[in-house]
Coordinates of C-alpha atoms in Angstrom, one line a residue:
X224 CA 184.1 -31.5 76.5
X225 CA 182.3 -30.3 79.9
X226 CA 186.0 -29.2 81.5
X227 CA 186.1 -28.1 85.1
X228 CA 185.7 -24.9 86.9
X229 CA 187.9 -23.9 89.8
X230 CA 186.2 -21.8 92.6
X231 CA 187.2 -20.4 96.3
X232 CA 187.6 -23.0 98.8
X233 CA 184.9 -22.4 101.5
X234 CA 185.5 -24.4 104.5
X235 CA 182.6 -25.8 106.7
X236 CA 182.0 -23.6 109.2
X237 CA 181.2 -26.4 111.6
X238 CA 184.6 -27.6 111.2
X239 CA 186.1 -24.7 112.2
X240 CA 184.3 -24.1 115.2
X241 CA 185.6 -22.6 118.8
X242 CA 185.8 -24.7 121.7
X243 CA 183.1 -21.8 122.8
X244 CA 181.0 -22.5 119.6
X245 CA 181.1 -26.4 120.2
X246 CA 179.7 -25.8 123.8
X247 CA 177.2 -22.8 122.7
X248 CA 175.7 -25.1 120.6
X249 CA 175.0 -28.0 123.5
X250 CA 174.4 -25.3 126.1
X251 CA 171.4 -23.4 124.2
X252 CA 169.7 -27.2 123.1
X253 CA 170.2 -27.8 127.5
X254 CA 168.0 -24.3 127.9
X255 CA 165.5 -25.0 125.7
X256 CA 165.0 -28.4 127.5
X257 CA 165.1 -27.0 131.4
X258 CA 162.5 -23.8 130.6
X259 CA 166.1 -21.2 131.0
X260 CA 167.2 -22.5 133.8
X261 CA 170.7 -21.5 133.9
X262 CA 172.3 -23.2 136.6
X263 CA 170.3 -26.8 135.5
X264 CA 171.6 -26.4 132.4
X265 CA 175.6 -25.7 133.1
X266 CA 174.7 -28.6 135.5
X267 CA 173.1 -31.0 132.9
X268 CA 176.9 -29.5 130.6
X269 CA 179.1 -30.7 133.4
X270 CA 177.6 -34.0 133.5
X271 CA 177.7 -34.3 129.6
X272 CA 181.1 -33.3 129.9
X273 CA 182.4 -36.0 132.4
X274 CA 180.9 -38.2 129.9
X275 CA 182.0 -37.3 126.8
X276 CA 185.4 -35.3 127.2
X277 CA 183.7 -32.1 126.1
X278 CA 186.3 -29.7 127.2
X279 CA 190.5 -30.1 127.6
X280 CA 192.7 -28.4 130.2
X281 CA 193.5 -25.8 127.7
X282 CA 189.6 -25.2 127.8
X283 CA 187.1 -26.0 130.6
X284 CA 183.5 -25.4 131.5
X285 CA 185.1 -22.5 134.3
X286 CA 186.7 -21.0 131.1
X287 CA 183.4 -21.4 128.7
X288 CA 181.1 -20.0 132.0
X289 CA 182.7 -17.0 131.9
X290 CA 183.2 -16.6 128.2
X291 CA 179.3 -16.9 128.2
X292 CA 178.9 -14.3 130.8
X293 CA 181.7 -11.8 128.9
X294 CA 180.0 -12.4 125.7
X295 CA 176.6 -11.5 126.9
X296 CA 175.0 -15.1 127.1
X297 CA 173.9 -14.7 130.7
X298 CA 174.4 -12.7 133.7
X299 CA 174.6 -12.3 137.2
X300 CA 173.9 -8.7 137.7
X301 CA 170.9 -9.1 140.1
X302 CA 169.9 -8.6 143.7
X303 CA 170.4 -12.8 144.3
X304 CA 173.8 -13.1 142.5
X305 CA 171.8 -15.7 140.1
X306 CA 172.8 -16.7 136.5
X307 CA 169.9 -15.6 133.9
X308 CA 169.9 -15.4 130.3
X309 CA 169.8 -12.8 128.5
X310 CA 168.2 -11.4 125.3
X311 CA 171.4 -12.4 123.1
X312 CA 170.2 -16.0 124.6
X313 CA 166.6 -16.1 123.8
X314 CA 167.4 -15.0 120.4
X315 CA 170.3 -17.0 119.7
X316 CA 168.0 -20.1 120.8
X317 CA 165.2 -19.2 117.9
X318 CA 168.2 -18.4 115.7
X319 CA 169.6 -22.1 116.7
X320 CA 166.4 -23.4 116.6
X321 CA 165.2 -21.8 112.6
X322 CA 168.6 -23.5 111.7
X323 CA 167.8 -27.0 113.0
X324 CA 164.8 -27.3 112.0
X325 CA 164.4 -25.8 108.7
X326 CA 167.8 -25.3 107.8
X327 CA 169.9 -22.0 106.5
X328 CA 167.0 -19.8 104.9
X329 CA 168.2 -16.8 102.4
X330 CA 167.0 -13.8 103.7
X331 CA 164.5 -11.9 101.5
X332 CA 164.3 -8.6 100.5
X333 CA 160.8 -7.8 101.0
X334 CA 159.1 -10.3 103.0
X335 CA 155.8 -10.4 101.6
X336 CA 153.8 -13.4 100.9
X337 CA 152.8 -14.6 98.1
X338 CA 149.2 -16.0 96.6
X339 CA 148.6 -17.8 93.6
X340 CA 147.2 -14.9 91.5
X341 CA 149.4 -13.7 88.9
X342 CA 149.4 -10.8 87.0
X343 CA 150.9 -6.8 87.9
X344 CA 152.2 -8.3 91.3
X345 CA 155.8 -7.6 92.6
X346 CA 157.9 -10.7 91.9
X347 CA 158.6 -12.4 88.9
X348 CA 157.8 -16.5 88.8
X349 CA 158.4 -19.8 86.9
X350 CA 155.0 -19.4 84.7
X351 CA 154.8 -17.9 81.5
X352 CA 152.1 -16.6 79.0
X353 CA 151.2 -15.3 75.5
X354 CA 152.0 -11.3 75.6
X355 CA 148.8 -9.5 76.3
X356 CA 148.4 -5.7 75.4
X357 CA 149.4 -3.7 78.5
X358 CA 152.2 -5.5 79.5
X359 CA 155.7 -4.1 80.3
X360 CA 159.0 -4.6 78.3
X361 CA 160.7 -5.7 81.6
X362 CA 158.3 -8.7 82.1
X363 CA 159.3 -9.8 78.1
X364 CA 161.3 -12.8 78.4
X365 CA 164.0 -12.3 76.2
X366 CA 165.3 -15.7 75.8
X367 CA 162.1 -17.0 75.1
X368 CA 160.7 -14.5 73.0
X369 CA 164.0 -14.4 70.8
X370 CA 163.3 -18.6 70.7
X371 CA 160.2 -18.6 69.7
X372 CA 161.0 -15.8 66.4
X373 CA 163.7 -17.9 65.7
X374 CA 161.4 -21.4 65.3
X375 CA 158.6 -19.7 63.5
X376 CA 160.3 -17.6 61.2
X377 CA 163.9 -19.2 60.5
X378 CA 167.6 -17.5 60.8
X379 CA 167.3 -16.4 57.0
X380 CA 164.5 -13.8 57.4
X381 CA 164.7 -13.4 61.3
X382 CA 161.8 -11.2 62.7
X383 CA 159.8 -10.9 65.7
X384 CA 156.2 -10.4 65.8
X385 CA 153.5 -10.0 69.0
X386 CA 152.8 -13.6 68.4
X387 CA 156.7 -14.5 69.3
X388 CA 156.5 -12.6 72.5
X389 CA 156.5 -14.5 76.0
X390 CA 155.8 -13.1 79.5
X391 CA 157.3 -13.9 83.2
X392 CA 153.9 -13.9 85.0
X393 CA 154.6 -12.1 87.8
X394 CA 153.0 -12.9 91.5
X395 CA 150.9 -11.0 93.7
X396 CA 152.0 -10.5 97.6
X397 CA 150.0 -10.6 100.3
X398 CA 150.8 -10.3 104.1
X399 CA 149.5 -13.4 106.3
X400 CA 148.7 -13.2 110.3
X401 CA 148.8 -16.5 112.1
X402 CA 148.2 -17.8 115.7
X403 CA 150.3 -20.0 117.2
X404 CA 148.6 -22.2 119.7
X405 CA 150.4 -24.6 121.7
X406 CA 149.4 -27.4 123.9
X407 CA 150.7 -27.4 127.5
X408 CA 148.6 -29.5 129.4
X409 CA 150.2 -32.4 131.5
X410 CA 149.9 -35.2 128.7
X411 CA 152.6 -33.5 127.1
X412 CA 155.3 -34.4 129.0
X413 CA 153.5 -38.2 129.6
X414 CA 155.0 -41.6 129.7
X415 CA 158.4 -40.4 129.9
X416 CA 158.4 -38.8 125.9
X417 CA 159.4 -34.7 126.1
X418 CA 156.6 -33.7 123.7
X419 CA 156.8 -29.6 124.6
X420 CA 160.6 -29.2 123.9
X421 CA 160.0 -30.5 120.5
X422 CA 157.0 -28.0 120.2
X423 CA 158.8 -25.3 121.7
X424 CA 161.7 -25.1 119.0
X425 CA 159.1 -25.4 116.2
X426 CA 157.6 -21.9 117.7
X427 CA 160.4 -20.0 118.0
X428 CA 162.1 -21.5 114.5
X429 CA 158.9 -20.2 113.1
X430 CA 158.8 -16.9 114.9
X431 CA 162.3 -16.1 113.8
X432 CA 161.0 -17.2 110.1
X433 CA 158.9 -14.8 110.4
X434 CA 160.4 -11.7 111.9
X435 CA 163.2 -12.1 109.8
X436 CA 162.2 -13.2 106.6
X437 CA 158.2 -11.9 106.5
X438 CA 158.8 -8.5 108.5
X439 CA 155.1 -7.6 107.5
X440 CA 153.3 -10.6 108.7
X441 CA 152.2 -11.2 112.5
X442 CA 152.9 -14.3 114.5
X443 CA 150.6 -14.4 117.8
X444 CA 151.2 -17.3 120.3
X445 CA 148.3 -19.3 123.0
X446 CA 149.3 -21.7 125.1
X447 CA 146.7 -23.5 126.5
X448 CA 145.7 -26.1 129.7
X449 CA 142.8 -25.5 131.7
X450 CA 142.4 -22.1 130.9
X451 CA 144.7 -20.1 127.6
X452 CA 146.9 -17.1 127.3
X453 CA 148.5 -15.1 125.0
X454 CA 152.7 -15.1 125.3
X455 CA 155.6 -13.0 124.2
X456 CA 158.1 -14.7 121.6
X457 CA 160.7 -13.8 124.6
X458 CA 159.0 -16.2 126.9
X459 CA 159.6 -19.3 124.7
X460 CA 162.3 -20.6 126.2
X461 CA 160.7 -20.7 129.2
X462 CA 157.5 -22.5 128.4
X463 CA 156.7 -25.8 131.0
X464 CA 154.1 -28.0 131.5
X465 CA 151.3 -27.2 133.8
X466 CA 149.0 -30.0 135.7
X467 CA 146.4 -28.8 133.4
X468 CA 143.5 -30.7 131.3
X469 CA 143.3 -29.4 127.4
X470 CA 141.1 -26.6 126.8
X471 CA 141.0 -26.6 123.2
X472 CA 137.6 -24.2 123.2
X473 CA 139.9 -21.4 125.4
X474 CA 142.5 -21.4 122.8
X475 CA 140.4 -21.1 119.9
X476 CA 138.2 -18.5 121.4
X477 CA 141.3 -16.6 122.3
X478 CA 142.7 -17.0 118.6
X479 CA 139.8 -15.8 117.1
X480 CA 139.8 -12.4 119.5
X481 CA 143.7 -12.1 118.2
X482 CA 142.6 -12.2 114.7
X483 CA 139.6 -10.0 114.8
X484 CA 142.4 -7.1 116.1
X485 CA 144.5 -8.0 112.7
X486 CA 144.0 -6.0 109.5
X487 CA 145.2 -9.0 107.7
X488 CA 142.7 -10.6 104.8
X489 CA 144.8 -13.8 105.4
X490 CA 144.9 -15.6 108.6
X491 CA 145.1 -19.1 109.8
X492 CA 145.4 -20.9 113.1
X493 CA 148.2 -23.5 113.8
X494 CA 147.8 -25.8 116.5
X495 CA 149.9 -28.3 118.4
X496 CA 148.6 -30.9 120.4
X497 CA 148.4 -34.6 121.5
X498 CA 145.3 -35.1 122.6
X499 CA 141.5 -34.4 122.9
X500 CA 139.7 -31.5 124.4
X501 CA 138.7 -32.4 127.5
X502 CA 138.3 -29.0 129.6
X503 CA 135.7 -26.5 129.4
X504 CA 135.3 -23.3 131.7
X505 CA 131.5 -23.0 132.4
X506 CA 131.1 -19.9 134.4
X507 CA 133.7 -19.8 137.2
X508 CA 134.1 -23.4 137.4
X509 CA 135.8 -25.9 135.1
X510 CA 133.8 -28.7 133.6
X511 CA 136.2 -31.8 132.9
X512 CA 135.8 -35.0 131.6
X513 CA 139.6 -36.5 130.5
X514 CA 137.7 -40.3 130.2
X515 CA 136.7 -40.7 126.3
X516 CA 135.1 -37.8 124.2
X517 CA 133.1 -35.7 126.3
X518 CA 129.8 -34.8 123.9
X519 CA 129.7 -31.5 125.8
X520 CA 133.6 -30.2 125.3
X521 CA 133.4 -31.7 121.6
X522 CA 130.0 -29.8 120.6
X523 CA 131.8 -26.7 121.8
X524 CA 134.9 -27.3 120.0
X525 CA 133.1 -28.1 116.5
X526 CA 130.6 -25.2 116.7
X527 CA 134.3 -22.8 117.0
X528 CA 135.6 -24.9 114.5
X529 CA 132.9 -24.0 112.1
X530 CA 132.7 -20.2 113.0
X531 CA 136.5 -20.4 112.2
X532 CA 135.5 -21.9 108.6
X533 CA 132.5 -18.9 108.7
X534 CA 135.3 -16.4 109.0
X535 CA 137.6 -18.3 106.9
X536 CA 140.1 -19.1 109.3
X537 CA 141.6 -22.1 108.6
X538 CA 142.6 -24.3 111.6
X539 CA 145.5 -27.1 110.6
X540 CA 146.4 -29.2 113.5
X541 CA 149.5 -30.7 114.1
X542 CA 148.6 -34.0 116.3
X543 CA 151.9 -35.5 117.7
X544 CA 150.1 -38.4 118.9
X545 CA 149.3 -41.9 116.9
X546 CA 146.2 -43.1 119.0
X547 CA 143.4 -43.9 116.5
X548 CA 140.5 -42.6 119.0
X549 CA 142.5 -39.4 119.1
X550 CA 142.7 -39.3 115.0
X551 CA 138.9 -39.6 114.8
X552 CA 138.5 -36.5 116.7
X553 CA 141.1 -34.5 114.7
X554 CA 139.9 -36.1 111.5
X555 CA 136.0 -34.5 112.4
X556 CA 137.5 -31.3 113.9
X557 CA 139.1 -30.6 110.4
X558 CA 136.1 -31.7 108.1
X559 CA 134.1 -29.1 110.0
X560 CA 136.6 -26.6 109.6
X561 CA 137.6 -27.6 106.0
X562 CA 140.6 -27.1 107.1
X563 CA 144.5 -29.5 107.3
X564 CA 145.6 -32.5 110.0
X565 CA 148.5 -33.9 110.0
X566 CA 149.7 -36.4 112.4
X567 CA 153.3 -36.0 113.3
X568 CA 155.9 -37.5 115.2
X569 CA 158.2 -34.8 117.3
X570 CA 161.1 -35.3 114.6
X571 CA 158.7 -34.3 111.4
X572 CA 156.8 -31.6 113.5
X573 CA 159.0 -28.6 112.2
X574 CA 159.1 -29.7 108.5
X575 CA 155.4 -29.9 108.7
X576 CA 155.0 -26.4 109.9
X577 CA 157.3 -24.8 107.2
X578 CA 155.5 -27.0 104.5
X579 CA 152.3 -26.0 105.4
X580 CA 153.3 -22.1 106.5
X581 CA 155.3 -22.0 103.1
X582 CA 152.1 -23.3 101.0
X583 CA 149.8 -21.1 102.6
X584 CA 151.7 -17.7 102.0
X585 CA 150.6 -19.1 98.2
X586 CA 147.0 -18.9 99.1
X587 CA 144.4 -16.6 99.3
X588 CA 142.0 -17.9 102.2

């Protein structure tokens, strides 16, 4: 008979939640969406509030305003009396965001990545082998060892011999730098679908992955219109949509200058987009051609994409865009680069990234 075992009641959290909490939660998603605007967003609350009964008279937007300026949220200490956010906010927001999008994560201890060598490495996995001379007693596994006696030589004249011995293999670590690039030219905000915000919370879900649970590893981040630039993980948040063509050459050129500054062996490029390059800077002037593939941007963009491969850099794309024509073009871009494509709608775009983050901190590029 199985019984039962009695344990601790542990509430949901989420049940329990302060009127405060309940509006936190809204207010930070509102941020995200108006680039930090303060005052949009405790406009957009009010409105969501007249429709939805968000608050009470016990508790009101006045109340949770300044509850979020007591707390630390946002402030008004400046020379035009104007509500900003504040650190707390913008990390809060990747906090918020790393939970939404890839769920509670148990905090590691060391942060390293791992590869899929095995041998004297610093944490133990799933495989096992025959003991070999040099190994430790504390990678015996017991269990298995004691198992394996007990089948080949019987209870009656129990013994244990080399041959009965089995090993946790243990894994090598390695530490992993990767560029961020993001996609801000004016297609992304096209025919009325908010493609950026989406983008946005993947980036700083991922940046907060990383500072908190891979301390070693770097995490750069390009955006990238007509021209690209590096940003801080502070300036997230704030990220809009420019009136800008898609430079996809800038970015990668810019990547690749990121990662020749990293001591790293492993480093990989991930970048979001929804369309085709269709911006090159010649000189001083920009040459665009938005009408089709232009044979001039794409040469440029498959000769980086195969320097990348030289350097073994893989590039994995995340194209949040169905169009067939556009496929093609990722689809080439990636054979050149032997590198990964996936083409994502905006609510599999942050699963896709911790997948494919998660797998390569297994591999040694």
């Amino acid at each position: 008979m199985l019984g039962h075992r009695f344990t601790d009641f542990i509430p949901n959290p989420k049940e329990n939640k302060s009127d405060f909490d309940k509006l936190l939660d809204i207010f930070l998603q509102l941020l995200v969406i108006t680039a930090g605007d303060v005052s949009e967003a405790l406009s957009w609350l009010s409105n969501v509030d007249k429709q939805y009964n968000l608050t009470s008279d016990a508790y009101g937007i006045g109340d949770f305003i300044e509850d979020l300026k007591d707390k630390g949220y946002i402030t008004d200490e400046n020379p035009e009396g104007k509500f900003e956010v504040t650190a707390k906010s913008e990390q809060k927001m990747r906090s918020s965001a790393l939970e939404e999008i890839f769920g509670k994560l148990k905090k590691s201890k060391r942060g390293d990545h791992k590869t899929n060598y095995g041998g004297l490495g610093d944490e133990q996995s799933t495989d096992k082998r025959d003991y070999q001379f040099g190994d430790t007693l504390e990678q015996i596994s017991m269990t298995d060892s004691l198992r394996n006696a007990q089948i080949n030589h019987g209870l009656d004249s129990f013994m244990m011999t080399e041959g009965d011995l089995e090993i946790m293999e243990n894994e090598y670590k390695t530490q992993t730098s990767t560029v961020l690039m993001i996609d801000i030219s004016h297609s992304m905000i096209l025919y009325g679908e908010d493609r950026i915000t989406p983008a946005k919370k993947v980036a700083m879900a991922l940046a907060e992955l990383i500072t908190k649970k891979y301390p070693k590893d770097t995490l750069d981040i390009i955006v990238f219109g007509n021209d690209a630039w590096q940003i801080e993980i502070k300036d997230l948040p704030y990220l809009q949509v420019g009136p800008y063509h898609t430079n996809t050459v800038a970015g990668l050129e810019l990547a690749l200058d990121l990662l020749r500054k990293r001591k790293n062996a492993n480093k990989q490029i991930f970048m979001i987009t929804d369309g085709k390059p269709t911006c090159l800077k010649v000189g001083i002037k920009y040459y665009k051609n938005s009408f089709g593939l232009d044979s001039k941007i794409l040469n440029r963009t498959l000769n980086l994409a195969k320097q990348c491969r030289k350097l073994r850099i893989p590039v994995t794309t995340f194209m949040i865009a169905s169009d067939p024509y556009l496929k093609e073009f990722v689809k080439e871009f990636t054979k050149v680069n032997d590198g990964n494509a996936y083409y994502s709608s905006l609510q599999g775009l942050g699963h896709l990234i911790f997948e494919d983050y998660k797998k390569n901190r297994r591999k040694k590029f």
